[in-house]
Steps between C-alpha positions, in 0.01 A plus 500: 500500500673169571300179476384387844407151617191532719323228695133579560381328817685443829375154592659161559485450125711814468771344717534212254513733200768705674706182528450428130615850406803459725586164341491675161716789629215741429475794735152573637472879506160539665243293688151648515172398657148643533484427872600816687590293806775304322835677533767234447573150379829308528659815643396693189288814511151465350345808340128559464402460135308828505829689552670352193488647152524197273630538145510288186868418549448339841549124510228374734418161650174467693617319812154405631374143523129580466402441137213750503714781636782430254250542218367830635844648550623385159215689334550828680871571435665608176841341562728234357407174671781246503534132586744362756616138482714337768823363349430153642171472310512277191330680213483348153621728222189384314261636764354851517497714816296819477560833674471544875524130581728375779647150511641378829791276592490142375198543274489318165333631184530255213490524122196658338361642824351849485487708819284815495546844655556560872496131591676334791675168440601424855784303656539150359186519282498295179333628184538226243515516121228684308322637809327836481484721811267799476579850626515558879501127580703354786652152491588440866811328641548138388181498292536289185322547169533215251528566127236702318323640808311828448467731802272803469552860607537564872490135602707372791628143504563423867821378658584141405197461270521271197321544167502216246569556132273702269267625776334841455461709816288814464545860609527611863496145633646403838655154506570391857832383640580141404199462273518256208317633195388234253202681342451841342405779742257782410562870571473631858512160668662398827638146466649281774591137564618189318342473255416869484138595560328836480381616843382854426519794266798736525326837490735751342467833679726776376509775762594839358790598724628783286 
């Protein structure tokens, strides 16, 4: 069987990943989704995931923005997850990008940075030298991480947020849009404002959808 490129998830995030694949001249063979009411995206047919027999040779990108759901899907399929990086992104040869991660147009990943599995480094985001980004994290458009920042699993850094150097942000944290983070942030926090302040706990609820 020929190797197929499959996008799992027919959302707005999928549209952007389709553009990345197109910019890399990679043909998307299938788009699948769990929602039985979704039939098409960008004039492409969407198949229900329950009708697809996945195999180990399939190249799959999880094209879903929700960090929790990306984690659940990644753990249920025995496939070959791949990364897609827009050609306009600037990626240091001395950085490490793990499997399943997508990097959007205009993003910068500098020397010594380590990006985990199934992350999203969104349009125009900056991940400076020696940063560590945990699995399933999302660095939103135009967010900027200074050198040596540590971001835990499943955390989202909101659009336009700024994190100063050597800050540690825990797991499954939500950093609000435009926030300025100057102190370490514990796991499961919701942080907003300038300077960033914790306003509540981000309760992680993983709903079994499968």
